[in-house]
Amino acid sequence: MAGVQGIDHVNLSAPAELLERVRHFYVDIIGLHEGPRPTFRSGSRGYWLYAGAEPVMHLTSRGGGQASAQATGWLDHVAFACVGLPAMRAKLDAAGVPYRIDVVDMPPQVQVFLTDPAGVGVELNFRS
């Protein structure tokens, strides 16, 4: 049977300087880790960031330093399932990353909302 089984990855495409800041944010603050990335025939450059063994975020270098953001329509944010809420809050506080918290009852979880260096909304979900 054909059909979608889940989200494979999120791709963020930005100029090289911004891409480095975004990579730092997702690796050093959010906790993804850099892993293997295939060589593409198109010659594109960038990083694949992993959650465990899965490459969940692709970062692709695009244009020069003055390239403008692509229109993303109505996309609001990317959400990650997380563990270790106190440690994450400490990391965000130490890095001076502003965030807001919401607690929801279905499923029981704490949601942390923030914005990455490229202006993309990020939701971190900590299930109870």
CSV table of C-alpha atoms in Angstrom, one decimal:
chain,number,residue,atom,x,y,z
A,1,MET,CA,0.0,0.0,0.0
A,2,ALA,CA,1.4,3.4,-0.9
A,3,GLY,CA,1.3,6.3,1.5
A,4,VAL,CA,3.2,8.7,3.7
A,5,GLN,CA,4.8,7.0,6.7
A,6,GLY,CA,6.2,10.1,8.5
A,7,ILE,CA,8.4,13.1,8.0
A,8,ASP,CA,11.8,12.3,6.5
A,9,HIS,CA,13.6,15.6,6.9
A,10,VAL,CA,13.4,19.4,6.9
A,11,ASN,CA,15.6,21.3,4.5
A,12,LEU,CA,16.9,24.8,5.2
A,13,SER,CA,18.7,26.6,2.3
A,14,ALA,CA,20.7,29.8,3.1
A,15,PRO,CA,23.9,31.7,2.3
A,16,ALA,CA,27.0,30.0,3.6
A,17,GLU,CA,27.6,32.5,6.5
A,18,LEU,CA,24.0,32.2,7.8
A,19,LEU,CA,24.2,28.4,7.3
A,20,GLU,CA,27.2,28.2,9.7
A,21,ARG,CA,25.2,30.1,12.3
A,22,VAL,CA,22.2,27.8,11.8
A,23,ARG,CA,24.4,24.7,12.0
A,24,HIS,CA,25.9,25.9,15.3
A,25,PHE,CA,22.4,26.6,16.6
A,26,TYR,CA,21.0,23.1,15.8
A,27,VAL,CA,24.2,21.3,16.9
A,28,ASP,CA,25.3,23.2,20.0
A,29,ILE,CA,22.0,24.5,21.3
A,30,ILE,CA,19.3,22.1,20.1
A,31,GLY,CA,21.4,18.9,20.3
A,32,LEU,CA,21.4,17.5,16.8
A,33,HIS,CA,24.7,16.1,15.5
A,34,GLU,CA,26.4,16.4,12.2
A,35,GLY,CA,26.7,13.2,10.2
A,36,PRO,CA,27.4,11.8,6.8
A,37,ARG,CA,26.0,13.6,3.7
A,38,PRO,CA,26.0,12.1,0.2
A,39,THR,CA,27.8,13.7,-2.7
A,40,PHE,CA,25.2,15.2,-5.0
A,41,ARG,CA,25.6,15.4,-8.8
A,42,SER,CA,24.4,19.0,-8.6
A,43,GLY,CA,27.4,19.9,-6.5
A,44,SER,CA,25.3,21.3,-3.7
A,45,ARG,CA,27.2,21.8,-0.4
A,46,GLY,CA,25.9,21.7,3.1
A,47,TYR,CA,25.4,19.5,6.2
A,48,TRP,CA,23.1,16.8,7.3
A,49,LEU,CA,22.1,17.0,10.9
A,50,TYR,CA,21.0,13.8,12.8
A,51,ALA,CA,18.7,13.0,15.7
A,52,GLY,CA,20.2,9.6,16.7
A,53,ALA,CA,20.7,7.6,13.5
A,54,GLU,CA,18.3,9.6,11.4
A,55,PRO,CA,19.2,12.6,9.2
A,56,VAL,CA,16.3,14.9,10.1
A,57,MET,CA,17.6,18.3,9.0
A,58,HIS,CA,19.4,19.1,5.7
A,59,LEU,CA,21.3,22.4,5.5
A,60,THR,CA,22.1,23.5,2.0
A,61,SER,CA,24.3,26.4,1.0
A,62,ARG,CA,22.6,28.7,-1.5
A,63,GLY,CA,23.7,31.9,-3.3
A,64,GLY,CA,26.1,34.6,-2.0
A,65,GLY,CA,25.9,36.4,1.3
A,66,GLN,CA,23.3,38.8,0.0
A,67,ALA,CA,20.8,36.2,-1.2
A,68,SER,CA,17.3,36.8,0.1
A,69,ALA,CA,15.1,34.3,1.9
A,70,GLN,CA,12.8,32.1,-0.1
A,71,ALA,CA,9.1,32.6,0.4
A,72,THR,CA,7.9,29.6,2.5
A,73,GLY,CA,4.2,30.3,2.3
A,74,TRP,CA,2.3,29.5,5.4
A,75,LEU,CA,4.9,27.2,7.1
A,76,ASP,CA,5.0,28.2,10.7
A,77,HIS,CA,7.5,26.0,12.5
A,78,VAL,CA,9.4,22.7,12.7
A,79,ALA,CA,8.9,20.5,15.8
A,80,PHE,CA,11.2,18.0,17.5
A,81,ALA,CA,10.4,15.3,20.1
A,82,CYS,CA,12.9,15.9,22.9
A,83,VAL,CA,14.0,14.7,26.3
A,84,GLY,CA,15.7,16.6,29.2
A,85,LEU,CA,13.7,19.8,29.6
A,86,PRO,CA,15.7,21.3,32.5
A,87,ALA,CA,19.0,20.8,30.6
A,88,MET,CA,17.5,22.3,27.4
A,89,ARG,CA,16.2,25.3,29.3
A,90,ALA,CA,19.7,25.8,30.9
A,91,LYS,CA,21.3,25.6,27.4
A,92,LEU,CA,18.9,28.2,25.9
A,93,ASP,CA,19.3,30.5,28.9
A,94,ALA,CA,23.1,30.3,28.8
A,95,ALA,CA,23.1,31.0,25.1
A,96,GLY,CA,20.7,33.9,25.5
A,97,VAL,CA,18.1,32.3,23.2
A,98,PRO,CA,14.6,33.7,23.9
A,99,TYR,CA,11.8,31.2,24.2
A,100,ARG,CA,8.3,30.7,25.5
A,101,ILE,CA,6.8,27.7,27.2
A,102,ASP,CA,3.3,26.2,26.9
A,103,VAL,CA,2.0,23.1,28.8
A,104,VAL,CA,-0.7,21.1,27.0
A,105,ASP,CA,-2.7,18.1,28.2
A,106,MET,CA,-3.2,16.1,25.0
A,107,PRO,CA,-0.8,14.4,24.9
A,108,PRO,CA,0.7,15.6,28.2
A,109,GLN,CA,3.8,17.6,27.2
A,110,VAL,CA,5.7,20.8,27.7
A,111,GLN,CA,6.3,22.8,24.5
A,112,VAL,CA,9.2,25.2,24.1
A,113,PHE,CA,8.9,27.7,21.2
A,114,LEU,CA,11.9,29.6,19.8
A,115,THR,CA,13.3,30.9,16.6
A,116,ASP,CA,16.5,29.8,14.9
A,117,PRO,CA,19.1,32.2,13.4
A,118,ALA,CA,17.4,32.0,10.0
A,119,GLY,CA,14.1,33.1,11.4
A,120,VAL,CA,12.5,29.6,11.3
A,121,GLY,CA,10.1,28.8,14.2
A,122,VAL,CA,11.2,25.8,16.3
A,123,GLU,CA,9.0,23.8,18.7
A,124,LEU,CA,10.7,21.4,21.2
A,125,ASN,CA,8.2,18.9,22.7
A,126,PHE,CA,8.9,17.2,26.0
A,127,ARG,CA,6.4,14.5,26.7
A,128,SER,CA,5.5,13.7,30.3
